[in-house]
mmCIF file of C-alpha atoms in Angstrom:
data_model
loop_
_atom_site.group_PDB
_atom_site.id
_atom_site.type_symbol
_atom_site.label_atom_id
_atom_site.label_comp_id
_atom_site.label_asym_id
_atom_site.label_seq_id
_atom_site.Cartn_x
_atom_site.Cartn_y
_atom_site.Cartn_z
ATOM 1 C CA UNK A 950 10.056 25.825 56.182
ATOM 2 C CA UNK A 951 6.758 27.557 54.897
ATOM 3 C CA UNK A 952 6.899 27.209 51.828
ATOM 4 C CA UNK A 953 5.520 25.353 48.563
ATOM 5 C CA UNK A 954 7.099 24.685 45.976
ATOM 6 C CA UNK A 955 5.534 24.496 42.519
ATOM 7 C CA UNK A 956 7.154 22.870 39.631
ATOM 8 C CA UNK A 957 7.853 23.286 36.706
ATOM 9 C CA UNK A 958 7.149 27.788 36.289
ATOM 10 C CA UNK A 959 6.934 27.758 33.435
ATOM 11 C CA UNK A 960 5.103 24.955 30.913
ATOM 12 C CA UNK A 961 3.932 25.314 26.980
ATOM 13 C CA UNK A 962 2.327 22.087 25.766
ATOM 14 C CA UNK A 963 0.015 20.777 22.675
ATOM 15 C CA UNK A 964 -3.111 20.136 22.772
ATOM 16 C CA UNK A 965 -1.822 16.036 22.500
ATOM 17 C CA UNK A 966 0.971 15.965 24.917
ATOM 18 C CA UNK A 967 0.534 14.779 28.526
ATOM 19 C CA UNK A 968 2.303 16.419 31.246
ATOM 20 C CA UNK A 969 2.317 17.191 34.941
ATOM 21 C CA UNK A 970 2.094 19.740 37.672
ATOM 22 C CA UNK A 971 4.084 18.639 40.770
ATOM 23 C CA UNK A 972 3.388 20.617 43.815
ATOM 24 C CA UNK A 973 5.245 19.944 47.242
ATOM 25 C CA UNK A 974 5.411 21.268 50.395
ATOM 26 C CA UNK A 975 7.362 20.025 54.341
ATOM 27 C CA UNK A 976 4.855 21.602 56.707
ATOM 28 C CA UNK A 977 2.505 19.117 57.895
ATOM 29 C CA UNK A 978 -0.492 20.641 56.111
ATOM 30 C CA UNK A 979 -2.613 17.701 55.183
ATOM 31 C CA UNK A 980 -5.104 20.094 53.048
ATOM 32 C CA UNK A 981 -3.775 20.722 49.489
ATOM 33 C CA UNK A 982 -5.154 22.341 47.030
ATOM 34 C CA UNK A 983 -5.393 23.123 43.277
ATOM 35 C CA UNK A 984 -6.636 26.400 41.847
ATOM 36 C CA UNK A 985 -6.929 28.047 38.535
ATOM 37 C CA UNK A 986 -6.203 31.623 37.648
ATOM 38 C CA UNK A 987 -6.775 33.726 34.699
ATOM 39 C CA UNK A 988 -5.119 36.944 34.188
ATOM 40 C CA UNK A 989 -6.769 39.766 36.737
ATOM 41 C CA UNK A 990 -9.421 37.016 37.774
ATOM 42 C CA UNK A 991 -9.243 35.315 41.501
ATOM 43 C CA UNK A 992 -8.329 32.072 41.442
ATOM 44 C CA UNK A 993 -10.833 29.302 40.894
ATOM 45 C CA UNK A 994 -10.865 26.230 43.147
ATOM 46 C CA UNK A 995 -10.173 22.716 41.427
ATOM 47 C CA UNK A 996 -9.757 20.114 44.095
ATOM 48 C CA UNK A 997 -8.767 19.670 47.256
ATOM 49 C CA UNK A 998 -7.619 17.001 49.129
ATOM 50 C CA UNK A 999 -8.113 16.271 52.623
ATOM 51 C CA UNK A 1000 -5.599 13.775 54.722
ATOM 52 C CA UNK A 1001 -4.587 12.380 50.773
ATOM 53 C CA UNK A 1002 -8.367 12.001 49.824
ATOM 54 C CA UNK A 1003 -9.774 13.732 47.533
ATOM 55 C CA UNK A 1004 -12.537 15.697 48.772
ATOM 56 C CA UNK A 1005 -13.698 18.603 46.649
ATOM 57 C CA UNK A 1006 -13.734 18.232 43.137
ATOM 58 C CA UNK A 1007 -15.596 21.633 41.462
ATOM 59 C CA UNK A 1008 -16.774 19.600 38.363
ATOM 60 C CA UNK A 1009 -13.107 20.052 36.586
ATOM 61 C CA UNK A 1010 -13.080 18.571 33.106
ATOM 62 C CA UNK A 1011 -11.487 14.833 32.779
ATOM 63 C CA UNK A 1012 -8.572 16.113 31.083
ATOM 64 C CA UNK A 1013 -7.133 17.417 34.308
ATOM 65 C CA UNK A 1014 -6.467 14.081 37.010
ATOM 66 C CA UNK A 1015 -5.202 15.401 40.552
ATOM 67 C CA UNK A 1016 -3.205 13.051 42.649
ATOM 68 C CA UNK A 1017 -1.759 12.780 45.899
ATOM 69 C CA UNK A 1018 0.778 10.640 46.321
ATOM 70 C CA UNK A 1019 1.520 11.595 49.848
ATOM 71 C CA UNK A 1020 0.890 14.265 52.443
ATOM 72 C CA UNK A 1021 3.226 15.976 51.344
ATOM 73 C CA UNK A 1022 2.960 15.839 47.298
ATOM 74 C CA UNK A 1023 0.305 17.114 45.287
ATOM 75 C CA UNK A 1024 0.633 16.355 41.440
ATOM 76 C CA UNK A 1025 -1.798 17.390 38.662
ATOM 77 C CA UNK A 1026 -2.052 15.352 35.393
ATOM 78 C CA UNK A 1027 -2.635 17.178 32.078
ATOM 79 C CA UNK A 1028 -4.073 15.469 28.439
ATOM 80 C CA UNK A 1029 -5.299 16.731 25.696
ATOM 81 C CA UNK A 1030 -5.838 20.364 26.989
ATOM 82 C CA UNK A 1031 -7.792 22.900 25.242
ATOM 83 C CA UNK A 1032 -6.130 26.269 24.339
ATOM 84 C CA UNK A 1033 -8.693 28.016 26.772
ATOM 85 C CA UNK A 1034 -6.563 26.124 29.579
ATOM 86 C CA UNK A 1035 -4.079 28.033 29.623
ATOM 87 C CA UNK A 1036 -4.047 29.895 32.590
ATOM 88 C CA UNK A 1037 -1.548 30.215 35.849
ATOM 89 C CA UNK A 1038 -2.261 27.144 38.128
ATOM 90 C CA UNK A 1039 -1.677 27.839 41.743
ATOM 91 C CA UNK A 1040 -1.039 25.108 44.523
ATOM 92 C CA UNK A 1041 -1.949 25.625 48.385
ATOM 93 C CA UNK A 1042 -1.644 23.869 51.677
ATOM 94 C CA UNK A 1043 -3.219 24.323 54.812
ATOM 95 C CA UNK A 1044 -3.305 22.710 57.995
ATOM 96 C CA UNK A 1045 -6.213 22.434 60.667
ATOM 97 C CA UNK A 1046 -8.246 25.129 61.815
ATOM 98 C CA UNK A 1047 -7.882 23.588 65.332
ATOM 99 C CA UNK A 1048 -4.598 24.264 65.545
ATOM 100 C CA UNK A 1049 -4.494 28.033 65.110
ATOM 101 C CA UNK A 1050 -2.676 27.910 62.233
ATOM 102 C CA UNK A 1051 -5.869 29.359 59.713
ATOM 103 C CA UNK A 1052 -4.728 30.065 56.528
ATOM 104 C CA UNK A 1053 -3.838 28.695 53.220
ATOM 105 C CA UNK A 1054 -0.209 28.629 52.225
ATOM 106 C CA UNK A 1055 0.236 29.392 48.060
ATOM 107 C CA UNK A 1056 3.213 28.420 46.103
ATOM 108 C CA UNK A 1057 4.148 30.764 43.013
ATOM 109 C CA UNK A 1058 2.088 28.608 40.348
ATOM 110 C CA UNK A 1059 3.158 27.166 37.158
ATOM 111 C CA UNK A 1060 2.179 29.475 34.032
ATOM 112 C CA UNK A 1061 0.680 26.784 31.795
ATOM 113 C CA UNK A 1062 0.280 27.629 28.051
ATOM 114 C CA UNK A 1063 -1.652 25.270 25.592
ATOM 115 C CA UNK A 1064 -0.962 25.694 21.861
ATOM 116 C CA UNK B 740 -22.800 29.303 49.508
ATOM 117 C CA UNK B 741 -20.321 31.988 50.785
ATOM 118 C CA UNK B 742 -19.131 35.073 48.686
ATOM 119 C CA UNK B 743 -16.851 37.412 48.642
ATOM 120 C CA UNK B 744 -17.504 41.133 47.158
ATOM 121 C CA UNK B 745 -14.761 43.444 46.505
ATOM 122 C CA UNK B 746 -16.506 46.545 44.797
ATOM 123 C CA UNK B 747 -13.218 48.251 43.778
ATOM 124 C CA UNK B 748 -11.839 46.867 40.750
ATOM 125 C CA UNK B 749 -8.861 49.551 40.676
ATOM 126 C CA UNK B 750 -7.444 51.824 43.874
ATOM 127 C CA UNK B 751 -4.494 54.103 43.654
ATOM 128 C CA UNK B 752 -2.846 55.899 46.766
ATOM 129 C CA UNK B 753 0.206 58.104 47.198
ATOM 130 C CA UNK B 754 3.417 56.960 48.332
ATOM 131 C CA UNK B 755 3.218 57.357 52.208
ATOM 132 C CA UNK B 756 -0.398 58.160 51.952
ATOM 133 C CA UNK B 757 -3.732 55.563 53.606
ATOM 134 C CA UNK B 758 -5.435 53.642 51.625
ATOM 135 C CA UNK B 759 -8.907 51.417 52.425
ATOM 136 C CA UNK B 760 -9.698 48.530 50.752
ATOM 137 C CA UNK B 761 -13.145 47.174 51.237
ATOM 138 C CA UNK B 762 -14.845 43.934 51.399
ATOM 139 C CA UNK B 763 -17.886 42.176 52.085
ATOM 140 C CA UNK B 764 -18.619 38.892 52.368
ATOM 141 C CA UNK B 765 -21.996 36.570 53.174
ATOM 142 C CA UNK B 766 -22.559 33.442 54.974
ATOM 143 C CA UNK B 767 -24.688 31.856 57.340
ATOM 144 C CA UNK B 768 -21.818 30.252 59.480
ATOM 145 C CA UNK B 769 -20.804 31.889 62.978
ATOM 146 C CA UNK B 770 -17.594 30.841 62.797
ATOM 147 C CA UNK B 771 -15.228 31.410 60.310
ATOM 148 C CA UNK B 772 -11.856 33.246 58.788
ATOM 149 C CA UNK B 773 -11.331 36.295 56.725
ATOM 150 C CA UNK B 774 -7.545 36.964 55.020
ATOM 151 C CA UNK B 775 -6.358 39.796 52.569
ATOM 152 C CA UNK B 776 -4.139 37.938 50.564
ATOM 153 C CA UNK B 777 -1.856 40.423 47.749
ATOM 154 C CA UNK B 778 -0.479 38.898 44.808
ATOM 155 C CA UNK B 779 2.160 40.976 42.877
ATOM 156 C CA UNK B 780 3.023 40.745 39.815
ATOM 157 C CA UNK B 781 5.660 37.899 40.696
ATOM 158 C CA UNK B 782 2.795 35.714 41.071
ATOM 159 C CA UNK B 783 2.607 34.324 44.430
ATOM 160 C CA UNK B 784 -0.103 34.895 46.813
ATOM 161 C CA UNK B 785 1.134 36.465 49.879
ATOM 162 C CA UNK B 786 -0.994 36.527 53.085
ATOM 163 C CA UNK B 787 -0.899 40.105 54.207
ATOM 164 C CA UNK B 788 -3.390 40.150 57.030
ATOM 165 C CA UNK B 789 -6.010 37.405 59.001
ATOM 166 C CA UNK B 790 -8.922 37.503 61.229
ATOM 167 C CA UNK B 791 -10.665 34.945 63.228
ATOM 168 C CA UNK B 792 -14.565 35.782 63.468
ATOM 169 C CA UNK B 793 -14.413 34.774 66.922
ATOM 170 C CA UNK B 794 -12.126 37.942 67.897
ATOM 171 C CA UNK B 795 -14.156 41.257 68.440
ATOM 172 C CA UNK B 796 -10.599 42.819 67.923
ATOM 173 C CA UNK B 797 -9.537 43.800 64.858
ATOM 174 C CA UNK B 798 -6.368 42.104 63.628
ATOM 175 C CA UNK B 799 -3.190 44.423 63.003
ATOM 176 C CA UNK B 800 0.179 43.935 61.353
ATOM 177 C CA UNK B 801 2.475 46.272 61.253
ATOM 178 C CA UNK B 802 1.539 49.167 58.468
ATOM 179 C CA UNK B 803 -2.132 46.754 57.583
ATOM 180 C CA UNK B 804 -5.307 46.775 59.884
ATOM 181 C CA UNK B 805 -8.142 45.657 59.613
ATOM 182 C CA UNK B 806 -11.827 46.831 60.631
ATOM 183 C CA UNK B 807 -13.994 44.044 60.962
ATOM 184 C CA UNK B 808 -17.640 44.489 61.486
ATOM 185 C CA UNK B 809 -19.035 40.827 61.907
ATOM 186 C CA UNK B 810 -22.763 42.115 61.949
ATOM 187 C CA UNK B 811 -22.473 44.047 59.033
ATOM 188 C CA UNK B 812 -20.334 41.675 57.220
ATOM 189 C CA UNK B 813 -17.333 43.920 56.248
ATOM 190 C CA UNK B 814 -14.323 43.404 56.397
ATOM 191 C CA UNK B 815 -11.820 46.296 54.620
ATOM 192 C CA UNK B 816 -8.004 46.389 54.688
ATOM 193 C CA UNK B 817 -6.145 49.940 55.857
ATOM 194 C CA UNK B 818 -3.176 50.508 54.253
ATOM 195 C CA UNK B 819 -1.033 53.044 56.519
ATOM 196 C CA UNK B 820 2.324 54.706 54.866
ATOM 197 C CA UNK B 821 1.573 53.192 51.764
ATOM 198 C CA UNK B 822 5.042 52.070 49.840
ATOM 199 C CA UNK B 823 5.718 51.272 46.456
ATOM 200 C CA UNK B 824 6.411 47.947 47.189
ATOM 201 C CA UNK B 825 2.420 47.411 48.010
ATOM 202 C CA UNK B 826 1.498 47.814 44.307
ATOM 203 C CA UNK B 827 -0.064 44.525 43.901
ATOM 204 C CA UNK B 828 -3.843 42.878 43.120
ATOM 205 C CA UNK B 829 -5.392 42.382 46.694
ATOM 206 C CA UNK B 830 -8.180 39.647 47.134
ATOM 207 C CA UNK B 831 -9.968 39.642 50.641
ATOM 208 C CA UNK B 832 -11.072 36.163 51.254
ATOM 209 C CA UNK B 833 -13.477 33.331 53.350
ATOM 210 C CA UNK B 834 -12.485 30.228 54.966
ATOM 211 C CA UNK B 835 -15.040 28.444 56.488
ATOM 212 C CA UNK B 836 -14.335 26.469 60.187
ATOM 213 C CA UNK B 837 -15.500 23.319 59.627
ATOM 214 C CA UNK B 838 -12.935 21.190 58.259
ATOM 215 C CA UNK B 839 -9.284 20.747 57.214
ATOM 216 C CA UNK B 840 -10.029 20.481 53.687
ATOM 217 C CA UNK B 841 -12.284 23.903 53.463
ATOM 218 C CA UNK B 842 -11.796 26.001 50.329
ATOM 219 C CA UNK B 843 -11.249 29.240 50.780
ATOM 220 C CA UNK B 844 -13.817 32.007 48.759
ATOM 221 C CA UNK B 845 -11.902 34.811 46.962
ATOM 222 C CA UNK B 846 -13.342 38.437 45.978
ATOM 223 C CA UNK B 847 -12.785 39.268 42.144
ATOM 224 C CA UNK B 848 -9.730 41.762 43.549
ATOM 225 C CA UNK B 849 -8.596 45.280 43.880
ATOM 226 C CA UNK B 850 -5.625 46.503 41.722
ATOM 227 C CA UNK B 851 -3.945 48.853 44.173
ATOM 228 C CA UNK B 852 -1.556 51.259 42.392
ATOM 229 C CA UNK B 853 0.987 53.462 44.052
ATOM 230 C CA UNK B 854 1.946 56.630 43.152
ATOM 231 C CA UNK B 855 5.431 58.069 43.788
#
């Protein structure tokens, strides 16, 4: 299994509602990571979290909370989002560089749309 | 900080034609990673290509090589019998060594459009 799984796809939400991102994935990675990606723009890094610890957090706004449950589940809380949010929100995993395994692992992103 | 420059915003290539993508990137580390990654218009970010720093030899797969120059800092993405199916954006990008957790550093992309 090398894959991960993004849910929901597909997500349009006021500017008062709170919602979540769930983000999962079954292949031992203990990186996992949140990024942010505007039409024809890389993606932006958001957090990542290292063996469930949160240990990059690229001064993202308070309205988005990150949370990792478990190695294996990456969820990312949404509140009172601005309409300049919206944006395609990718999740990644990735395990050790040690172990030969060097790259990041993307699932296909929940297209988040704020009105 | 590292960074990643792609200096082609758009590329287009016949069908069954080459194509080079280029890249450069800076850092100060000796050890590091360097992916293409292409992300069609489905969405998802699919690793096309990697390369360790540590390897002189430049990584291959299938129809993609690479041509890595670590001194230079370059690190472009051949496209060989180029197929409609590789229309996609294409970001090359930086993973540091040092830890588990290690972001990884995109370029701003290249559209690559093919031409039947």
């Amino acid at each position: 299994d090398t894959e991960v799984t993004q849910t929901p796809k597909h997500l349009v939400m006021g500017m008062t509602n709170k919602k979540s991102l769930k983000c999962e994935q079954h292949m031992g990675h203990r990186a996992m990571y949140w990024y942010k990606q505007k039409a024809k723009k890389p993606p932006e890094l958001m957090f990542v979290y290292s063996y469930e610890k949160l240990s990059i957090n690229e001064s993202v706004p308070s309205r988005f909370s990150p949370e990792c449950p478990n190695s294996s589940l990456l969820n990312l809380h949404l509140h009172a989002l601005q309409p300049e949010d919206s944006a395609l929100y990718l999740c990644a995993s990735s395990q050790d560089p040690g172990t030969g395994v060097t790259e990041a692992f993307f699932g296909q992103g929940t297209r988040l749309t704020v009105v | 900080a590292q960074t990643v420059t792609q200096s082609q915003p758009e590329m287009s290539v016949q069908e069954a034609e080459t194509v080079t993508l280029s890249c450069t990137y800076d850092t100060s580390e000796s050890d590091y990673y360097l992916f293409w990654y292409k992300q069609p218009p489905s969405r998802q970010m699919i690793l096309v290509i990697r390369q360790e720093a540590y390897k002189q030899q430049n990584a291959t797969e299938n129809r993609f090589s690479v041509n890595f120059q670590k001194a230079a800092k370059s690190f472009s993405l051949k496209i060989s019998d180029s197929q409609l199916g590789d229309a996609a954006m294409y970001f090359c990008a930086y993973r540091s060594d040092k830890t588990s957790g290690s972001r990884l550093t995109f370029g701003e992309g290249t559209q690559l459009t093919v031409n039947p």
